[in-house]
Amino acid sequence: MKRNIIFFVAATVTLLLAASCNRKVEYQYEKYATLYHSSFSVAEDAGELRIPVLVNNTKGADVQVSVKVTEGKAVEGVDYEVVTPANGILSFSGETDSLDVVIKILSPDLGEFTGAKDLSVAIASATEGVNVGIINNAVVTIEDLDHPLAAFIGTWTG
């Protein structure tokens, strides 16, 4: 009998607590722009590289993201060209959540060993109210396909 009373009291308290909790919680998700990865590697004869830029939680809003490409050992106009965005701004429509930075790989040194060359792609800023995400900078490595001793031993296939 004592056990039934304890069970009844516990069940009643649980029901009263559940009934008194009528608060609806709404979550606010942060709006942000980010790169897909923090590093990319491309062969010197690849032609082009596409680097995805993502915007999250911005459905229905137009967002502009400023992208900056910076030379490292790779020189713009010699080793690569930025195709998109030509003006440095990616414009996302309300329904678009991913656009690509397109970099054309020029390969002026194909057949000659020069070593790997690098450049960086960064999200500089975004529309007000949209933060820049954690992955806001990516290093791009253009891999040299030539053997460092090719000038001395020649090239051959086995």
mmCIF file with all atom_site columns, C-alpha atoms in Angstrom:
data_model
loop_
_atom_site.group_PDB
_atom_site.id
_atom_site.type_symbol
_atom_site.label_atom_id
_atom_site.label_alt_id
_atom_site.label_comp_id
_atom_site.label_asym_id
_atom_site.label_entity_id
_atom_site.label_seq_id
_atom_site.pdbx_PDB_ins_code
_atom_site.Cartn_x
_atom_site.Cartn_y
_atom_site.Cartn_z
_atom_site.occupancy
_atom_site.B_iso_or_equiv
_atom_site.pdbx_formal_charge
_atom_site.auth_seq_id
_atom_site.auth_comp_id
_atom_site.auth_asym_id
_atom_site.auth_atom_id
_atom_site.pdbx_PDB_model_num
ATOM 1   C CA . MET A 1 1   ? 0.000  0.000  0.000   1.00 0.00 ? 1   MET A CA 1
ATOM 2   C CA . LYS A 1 2   ? 2.842  2.378  0.933   1.00 0.00 ? 2   LYS A CA 1
ATOM 3   C CA . ARG A 1 3   ? 4.487  1.577  -2.389  1.00 0.00 ? 3   ARG A CA 1
ATOM 4   C CA . ASN A 1 4   ? 1.290  2.501  -4.308  1.00 0.00 ? 4   ASN A CA 1
ATOM 5   C CA . ILE A 1 5   ? 1.063  5.861  -2.510  1.00 0.00 ? 5   ILE A CA 1
ATOM 6   C CA . ILE A 1 6   ? 4.687  6.703  -3.364  1.00 0.00 ? 6   ILE A CA 1
ATOM 7   C CA . PHE A 1 7   ? 4.091  5.748  -7.016  1.00 0.00 ? 7   PHE A CA 1
ATOM 8   C CA . PHE A 1 8   ? 0.892  7.845  -7.121  1.00 0.00 ? 8   PHE A CA 1
ATOM 9   C CA . VAL A 1 9   ? 2.614  10.903 -5.614  1.00 0.00 ? 9   VAL A CA 1
ATOM 10  C CA . ALA A 1 10  ? 5.584  10.605 -7.998  1.00 0.00 ? 10  ALA A CA 1
ATOM 11  C CA . ALA A 1 11  ? 3.306  10.257 -11.023 1.00 0.00 ? 11  ALA A CA 1
ATOM 12  C CA . THR A 1 12  ? 1.191  13.240 -9.911  1.00 0.00 ? 12  THR A CA 1
ATOM 13  C CA . VAL A 1 13  ? 4.259  15.456 -9.404  1.00 0.00 ? 13  VAL A CA 1
ATOM 14  C CA . THR A 1 14  ? 5.615  14.451 -12.824 1.00 0.00 ? 14  THR A CA 1
ATOM 15  C CA . LEU A 1 15  ? 2.292  15.276 -14.533 1.00 0.00 ? 15  LEU A CA 1
ATOM 16  C CA . LEU A 1 16  ? 2.049  18.629 -12.741 1.00 0.00 ? 16  LEU A CA 1
ATOM 17  C CA . LEU A 1 17  ? 5.587  19.572 -13.765 1.00 0.00 ? 17  LEU A CA 1
ATOM 18  C CA . ALA A 1 18  ? 4.941  18.564 -17.370 1.00 0.00 ? 18  ALA A CA 1
ATOM 19  C CA . ALA A 1 19  ? 1.665  20.517 -17.468 1.00 0.00 ? 19  ALA A CA 1
ATOM 20  C CA . SER A 1 20  ? 3.239  23.666 -16.003 1.00 0.00 ? 20  SER A CA 1
ATOM 21  C CA . CYS A 1 21  ? 5.998  23.730 -18.620 1.00 0.00 ? 21  CYS A CA 1
ATOM 22  C CA . ASN A 1 22  ? 4.269  25.373 -21.579 1.00 0.00 ? 22  ASN A CA 1
ATOM 23  C CA . ARG A 1 23  ? 7.203  27.488 -22.749 1.00 0.00 ? 23  ARG A CA 1
ATOM 24  C CA . LYS A 1 24  ? 8.087  27.062 -26.422 1.00 0.00 ? 24  LYS A CA 1
ATOM 25  C CA . VAL A 1 25  ? 11.805 27.338 -27.129 1.00 0.00 ? 25  VAL A CA 1
ATOM 26  C CA . GLU A 1 26  ? 12.916 28.786 -30.458 1.00 0.00 ? 26  GLU A CA 1
ATOM 27  C CA . TYR A 1 27  ? 16.516 28.410 -31.496 1.00 0.00 ? 27  TYR A CA 1
ATOM 28  C CA . GLN A 1 28  ? 18.388 31.140 -33.316 1.00 0.00 ? 28  GLN A CA 1
ATOM 29  C CA . TYR A 1 29  ? 21.020 29.796 -35.654 1.00 0.00 ? 29  TYR A CA 1
ATOM 30  C CA . GLU A 1 30  ? 24.046 31.899 -36.504 1.00 0.00 ? 30  GLU A CA 1
ATOM 31  C CA . LYS A 1 31  ? 24.390 33.026 -40.115 1.00 0.00 ? 31  LYS A CA 1
ATOM 32  C CA . TYR A 1 32  ? 27.895 32.535 -41.441 1.00 0.00 ? 32  TYR A CA 1
ATOM 33  C CA . ALA A 1 33  ? 30.047 32.146 -44.558 1.00 0.00 ? 33  ALA A CA 1
ATOM 34  C CA . THR A 1 34  ? 32.824 29.563 -44.656 1.00 0.00 ? 34  THR A CA 1
ATOM 35  C CA . LEU A 1 35  ? 35.188 27.744 -46.977 1.00 0.00 ? 35  LEU A CA 1
ATOM 36  C CA . TYR A 1 36  ? 34.662 24.025 -47.541 1.00 0.00 ? 36  TYR A CA 1
ATOM 37  C CA . HIS A 1 37  ? 38.229 23.043 -46.537 1.00 0.00 ? 37  HIS A CA 1
ATOM 38  C CA . SER A 1 38  ? 41.319 24.793 -45.212 1.00 0.00 ? 38  SER A CA 1
ATOM 39  C CA . SER A 1 39  ? 43.664 23.314 -47.821 1.00 0.00 ? 39  SER A CA 1
ATOM 40  C CA . PHE A 1 40  ? 43.484 22.249 -51.455 1.00 0.00 ? 40  PHE A CA 1
ATOM 41  C CA . SER A 1 41  ? 45.988 20.537 -53.712 1.00 0.00 ? 41  SER A CA 1
ATOM 42  C CA . VAL A 1 42  ? 45.921 20.547 -57.495 1.00 0.00 ? 42  VAL A CA 1
ATOM 43  C CA . ALA A 1 43  ? 48.251 19.154 -60.167 1.00 0.00 ? 43  ALA A CA 1
ATOM 44  C CA . GLU A 1 44  ? 49.955 21.727 -62.353 1.00 0.00 ? 44  GLU A CA 1
ATOM 45  C CA . ASP A 1 45  ? 48.170 20.342 -65.437 1.00 0.00 ? 45  ASP A CA 1
ATOM 46  C CA . ALA A 1 46  ? 44.690 20.210 -63.877 1.00 0.00 ? 46  ALA A CA 1
ATOM 47  C CA . GLY A 1 47  ? 43.292 23.156 -65.812 1.00 0.00 ? 47  GLY A CA 1
ATOM 48  C CA . GLU A 1 48  ? 41.212 24.646 -63.014 1.00 0.00 ? 48  GLU A CA 1
ATOM 49  C CA . LEU A 1 49  ? 40.396 24.363 -59.336 1.00 0.00 ? 49  LEU A CA 1
ATOM 50  C CA . ARG A 1 50  ? 36.991 25.032 -57.769 1.00 0.00 ? 50  ARG A CA 1
ATOM 51  C CA . ILE A 1 51  ? 36.926 26.070 -54.117 1.00 0.00 ? 51  ILE A CA 1
ATOM 52  C CA . PRO A 1 52  ? 33.413 25.968 -52.595 1.00 0.00 ? 52  PRO A CA 1
ATOM 53  C CA . VAL A 1 53  ? 32.286 28.863 -50.407 1.00 0.00 ? 53  VAL A CA 1
ATOM 54  C CA . LEU A 1 54  ? 29.241 28.057 -48.288 1.00 0.00 ? 54  LEU A CA 1
ATOM 55  C CA . VAL A 1 55  ? 26.724 30.293 -46.531 1.00 0.00 ? 55  VAL A CA 1
ATOM 56  C CA . ASN A 1 56  ? 24.675 28.758 -43.742 1.00 0.00 ? 56  ASN A CA 1
ATOM 57  C CA . ASN A 1 57  ? 21.302 29.682 -42.241 1.00 0.00 ? 57  ASN A CA 1
ATOM 58  C CA . THR A 1 58  ? 20.677 32.478 -44.755 1.00 0.00 ? 58  THR A CA 1
ATOM 59  C CA . LYS A 1 59  ? 17.653 31.075 -46.634 1.00 0.00 ? 59  LYS A CA 1
ATOM 60  C CA . GLY A 1 60  ? 15.662 33.837 -48.285 1.00 0.00 ? 60  GLY A CA 1
ATOM 61  C CA . ALA A 1 61  ? 18.378 36.469 -47.810 1.00 0.00 ? 61  ALA A CA 1
ATOM 62  C CA . ASP A 1 62  ? 20.759 37.788 -50.435 1.00 0.00 ? 62  ASP A CA 1
ATOM 63  C CA . VAL A 1 63  ? 24.339 37.611 -49.175 1.00 0.00 ? 63  VAL A CA 1
ATOM 64  C CA . GLN A 1 64  ? 27.566 38.988 -50.579 1.00 0.00 ? 64  GLN A CA 1
ATOM 65  C CA . VAL A 1 65  ? 30.898 37.472 -49.577 1.00 0.00 ? 65  VAL A CA 1
ATOM 66  C CA . SER A 1 66  ? 34.175 39.234 -50.284 1.00 0.00 ? 66  SER A CA 1
ATOM 67  C CA . VAL A 1 67  ? 36.925 36.800 -51.302 1.00 0.00 ? 67  VAL A CA 1
ATOM 68  C CA . LYS A 1 68  ? 40.620 37.642 -51.502 1.00 0.00 ? 68  LYS A CA 1
ATOM 69  C CA . VAL A 1 69  ? 43.218 35.541 -53.355 1.00 0.00 ? 69  VAL A CA 1
ATOM 70  C CA . THR A 1 70  ? 46.816 36.181 -52.297 1.00 0.00 ? 70  THR A CA 1
ATOM 71  C CA . GLU A 1 71  ? 50.014 35.111 -54.029 1.00 0.00 ? 71  GLU A CA 1
ATOM 72  C CA . GLY A 1 72  ? 52.507 32.856 -52.317 1.00 0.00 ? 72  GLY A CA 1
ATOM 73  C CA . LYS A 1 73  ? 55.150 31.151 -54.443 1.00 0.00 ? 73  LYS A CA 1
ATOM 74  C CA . ALA A 1 74  ? 52.517 31.001 -57.179 1.00 0.00 ? 74  ALA A CA 1
ATOM 75  C CA . VAL A 1 75  ? 52.264 34.284 -59.079 1.00 0.00 ? 75  VAL A CA 1
ATOM 76  C CA . GLU A 1 76  ? 48.939 35.583 -60.390 1.00 0.00 ? 76  GLU A CA 1
ATOM 77  C CA . GLY A 1 77  ? 48.973 35.932 -64.162 1.00 0.00 ? 77  GLY A CA 1
ATOM 78  C CA . VAL A 1 78  ? 51.908 33.514 -64.450 1.00 0.00 ? 78  VAL A CA 1
ATOM 79  C CA . ASP A 1 79  ? 50.906 30.398 -62.504 1.00 0.00 ? 79  ASP A CA 1
ATOM 80  C CA . TYR A 1 80  ? 47.171 31.033 -62.041 1.00 0.00 ? 80  TYR A CA 1
ATOM 81  C CA . GLU A 1 81  ? 44.280 33.370 -62.823 1.00 0.00 ? 81  GLU A CA 1
ATOM 82  C CA . VAL A 1 82  ? 41.185 34.014 -60.732 1.00 0.00 ? 82  VAL A CA 1
ATOM 83  C CA . VAL A 1 83  ? 38.204 33.353 -63.009 1.00 0.00 ? 83  VAL A CA 1
ATOM 84  C CA . THR A 1 84  ? 35.382 33.702 -60.464 1.00 0.00 ? 84  THR A CA 1
ATOM 85  C CA . PRO A 1 85  ? 34.767 36.039 -58.724 1.00 0.00 ? 85  PRO A CA 1
ATOM 86  C CA . ALA A 1 86  ? 36.409 38.482 -61.114 1.00 0.00 ? 86  ALA A CA 1
ATOM 87  C CA . ASN A 1 87  ? 35.510 41.435 -58.875 1.00 0.00 ? 87  ASN A CA 1
ATOM 88  C CA . GLY A 1 88  ? 36.249 39.644 -55.578 1.00 0.00 ? 88  GLY A CA 1
ATOM 89  C CA . ILE A 1 89  ? 32.569 39.409 -54.556 1.00 0.00 ? 89  ILE A CA 1
ATOM 90  C CA . LEU A 1 90  ? 30.464 36.234 -54.571 1.00 0.00 ? 90  LEU A CA 1
ATOM 91  C CA . SER A 1 91  ? 26.732 37.083 -54.632 1.00 0.00 ? 91  SER A CA 1
ATOM 92  C CA . PHE A 1 92  ? 24.434 34.448 -53.164 1.00 0.00 ? 92  PHE A CA 1
ATOM 93  C CA . SER A 1 93  ? 20.729 34.652 -53.978 1.00 0.00 ? 93  SER A CA 1
ATOM 94  C CA . GLY A 1 94  ? 18.206 33.776 -51.300 1.00 0.00 ? 94  GLY A CA 1
ATOM 95  C CA . GLU A 1 95  ? 18.100 30.150 -52.413 1.00 0.00 ? 95  GLU A CA 1
ATOM 96  C CA . THR A 1 96  ? 21.811 29.610 -53.143 1.00 0.00 ? 96  THR A CA 1
ATOM 97  C CA . ASP A 1 97  ? 24.014 28.327 -50.337 1.00 0.00 ? 97  ASP A CA 1
ATOM 98  C CA . SER A 1 98  ? 27.180 27.384 -52.248 1.00 0.00 ? 98  SER A CA 1
ATOM 99  C CA . LEU A 1 99  ? 29.261 29.130 -54.913 1.00 0.00 ? 99  LEU A CA 1
ATOM 100 C CA . ASP A 1 100 ? 32.765 28.383 -56.169 1.00 0.00 ? 100 ASP A CA 1
ATOM 101 C CA . VAL A 1 101 ? 35.917 30.422 -56.366 1.00 0.00 ? 101 VAL A CA 1
ATOM 102 C CA . VAL A 1 102 ? 37.299 29.246 -59.723 1.00 0.00 ? 102 VAL A CA 1
ATOM 103 C CA . ILE A 1 103 ? 41.047 29.412 -60.256 1.00 0.00 ? 103 ILE A CA 1
ATOM 104 C CA . LYS A 1 104 ? 42.556 28.610 -63.661 1.00 0.00 ? 104 LYS A CA 1
ATOM 105 C CA . ILE A 1 105 ? 45.916 26.814 -63.392 1.00 0.00 ? 105 ILE A CA 1
ATOM 106 C CA . LEU A 1 106 ? 48.196 28.117 -66.157 1.00 0.00 ? 106 LEU A CA 1
ATOM 107 C CA . SER A 1 107 ? 51.101 25.583 -66.047 1.00 0.00 ? 107 SER A CA 1
ATOM 108 C CA . PRO A 1 108 ? 53.894 27.681 -67.580 1.00 0.00 ? 108 PRO A CA 1
ATOM 109 C CA . ASP A 1 109 ? 56.517 25.315 -66.149 1.00 0.00 ? 109 ASP A CA 1
ATOM 110 C CA . LEU A 1 110 ? 55.057 21.990 -67.333 1.00 0.00 ? 110 LEU A CA 1
ATOM 111 C CA . GLY A 1 111 ? 57.996 19.749 -68.206 1.00 0.00 ? 111 GLY A CA 1
ATOM 112 C CA . GLU A 1 112 ? 60.367 21.663 -65.902 1.00 0.00 ? 112 GLU A CA 1
ATOM 113 C CA . PHE A 1 113 ? 60.851 21.025 -62.189 1.00 0.00 ? 113 PHE A CA 1
ATOM 114 C CA . THR A 1 114 ? 60.089 24.122 -60.125 1.00 0.00 ? 114 THR A CA 1
ATOM 115 C CA . GLY A 1 115 ? 58.707 22.571 -56.945 1.00 0.00 ? 115 GLY A CA 1
ATOM 116 C CA . ALA A 1 116 ? 55.262 23.064 -55.492 1.00 0.00 ? 116 ALA A CA 1
ATOM 117 C CA . LYS A 1 117 ? 53.800 26.562 -55.556 1.00 0.00 ? 117 LYS A CA 1
ATOM 118 C CA . ASP A 1 118 ? 51.168 27.961 -53.227 1.00 0.00 ? 118 ASP A CA 1
ATOM 119 C CA . LEU A 1 119 ? 48.591 30.713 -52.893 1.00 0.00 ? 119 LEU A CA 1
ATOM 120 C CA . SER A 1 120 ? 45.844 31.440 -50.403 1.00 0.00 ? 120 SER A CA 1
ATOM 121 C CA . VAL A 1 121 ? 42.125 32.110 -50.646 1.00 0.00 ? 121 VAL A CA 1
ATOM 122 C CA . ALA A 1 122 ? 40.407 33.957 -47.805 1.00 0.00 ? 122 ALA A CA 1
ATOM 123 C CA . ILE A 1 123 ? 36.959 35.191 -46.949 1.00 0.00 ? 123 ILE A CA 1
ATOM 124 C CA . ALA A 1 124 ? 37.582 38.849 -46.152 1.00 0.00 ? 124 ALA A CA 1
ATOM 125 C CA . SER A 1 125 ? 34.046 39.836 -45.140 1.00 0.00 ? 125 SER A CA 1
ATOM 126 C CA . ALA A 1 126 ? 30.352 39.133 -45.639 1.00 0.00 ? 126 ALA A CA 1
ATOM 127 C CA . THR A 1 127 ? 27.074 41.046 -45.689 1.00 0.00 ? 127 THR A CA 1
ATOM 128 C CA . GLU A 1 128 ? 26.179 42.674 -42.364 1.00 0.00 ? 128 GLU A CA 1
ATOM 129 C CA . GLY A 1 129 ? 24.564 40.129 -40.057 1.00 0.00 ? 129 GLY A CA 1
ATOM 130 C CA . VAL A 1 130 ? 26.504 37.250 -41.613 1.00 0.00 ? 130 VAL A CA 1
ATOM 131 C CA . ASN A 1 131 ? 29.654 36.225 -39.771 1.00 0.00 ? 131 ASN A CA 1
ATOM 132 C CA . VAL A 1 132 ? 32.823 34.804 -41.259 1.00 0.00 ? 132 VAL A CA 1
ATOM 133 C CA . GLY A 1 133 ? 33.103 31.151 -40.251 1.00 0.00 ? 133 GLY A CA 1
ATOM 134 C CA . ILE A 1 134 ? 36.008 29.317 -38.629 1.00 0.00 ? 134 ILE A CA 1
ATOM 135 C CA . ILE A 1 135 ? 37.381 28.036 -41.942 1.00 0.00 ? 135 ILE A CA 1
ATOM 136 C CA . ASN A 1 136 ? 37.973 31.443 -43.506 1.00 0.00 ? 136 ASN A CA 1
ATOM 137 C CA . ASN A 1 137 ? 41.378 30.848 -45.093 1.00 0.00 ? 137 ASN A CA 1
ATOM 138 C CA . ALA A 1 138 ? 42.577 28.069 -47.399 1.00 0.00 ? 138 ALA A CA 1
ATOM 139 C CA . VAL A 1 139 ? 46.032 27.282 -48.712 1.00 0.00 ? 139 VAL A CA 1
ATOM 140 C CA . VAL A 1 140 ? 46.132 26.057 -52.303 1.00 0.00 ? 140 VAL A CA 1
ATOM 141 C CA . THR A 1 141 ? 49.160 24.019 -53.398 1.00 0.00 ? 141 THR A CA 1
ATOM 142 C CA . ILE A 1 142 ? 49.921 23.627 -57.090 1.00 0.00 ? 142 ILE A CA 1
ATOM 143 C CA . GLU A 1 143 ? 51.819 20.338 -57.217 1.00 0.00 ? 143 GLU A CA 1
ATOM 144 C CA . ASP A 1 144 ? 54.762 20.050 -59.607 1.00 0.00 ? 144 ASP A CA 1
ATOM 145 C CA . LEU A 1 145 ? 54.487 16.853 -61.678 1.00 0.00 ? 145 LEU A CA 1
ATOM 146 C CA . ASP A 1 146 ? 58.070 16.868 -62.889 1.00 0.00 ? 146 ASP A CA 1
ATOM 147 C CA . HIS A 1 147 ? 60.890 14.907 -61.274 1.00 0.00 ? 147 HIS A CA 1
ATOM 148 C CA . PRO A 1 148 ? 63.604 17.118 -59.757 1.00 0.00 ? 148 PRO A CA 1
ATOM 149 C CA . LEU A 1 149 ? 66.342 15.226 -61.658 1.00 0.00 ? 149 LEU A CA 1
ATOM 150 C CA . ALA A 1 150 ? 64.551 15.156 -65.026 1.00 0.00 ? 150 ALA A CA 1
ATOM 151 C CA . ALA A 1 151 ? 67.008 17.683 -66.504 1.00 0.00 ? 151 ALA A CA 1
ATOM 152 C CA . PHE A 1 152 ? 69.853 15.246 -65.805 1.00 0.00 ? 152 PHE A CA 1
ATOM 153 C CA . ILE A 1 153 ? 68.305 11.791 -66.295 1.00 0.00 ? 153 ILE A CA 1
ATOM 154 C CA . GLY A 1 154 ? 65.561 12.647 -68.814 1.00 0.00 ? 154 GLY A CA 1
ATOM 155 C CA . THR A 1 155 ? 62.007 11.423 -68.708 1.00 0.00 ? 155 THR A CA 1
ATOM 156 C CA . TRP A 1 156 ? 60.810 7.912  -69.359 1.00 0.00 ? 156 TRP A CA 1
ATOM 157 C CA . THR A 1 157 ? 57.855 5.675  -68.697 1.00 0.00 ? 157 THR A CA 1
ATOM 158 C CA . GLY A 1 158 ? 58.128 2.098  -67.544 1.00 0.00 ? 158 GLY A CA 1
#
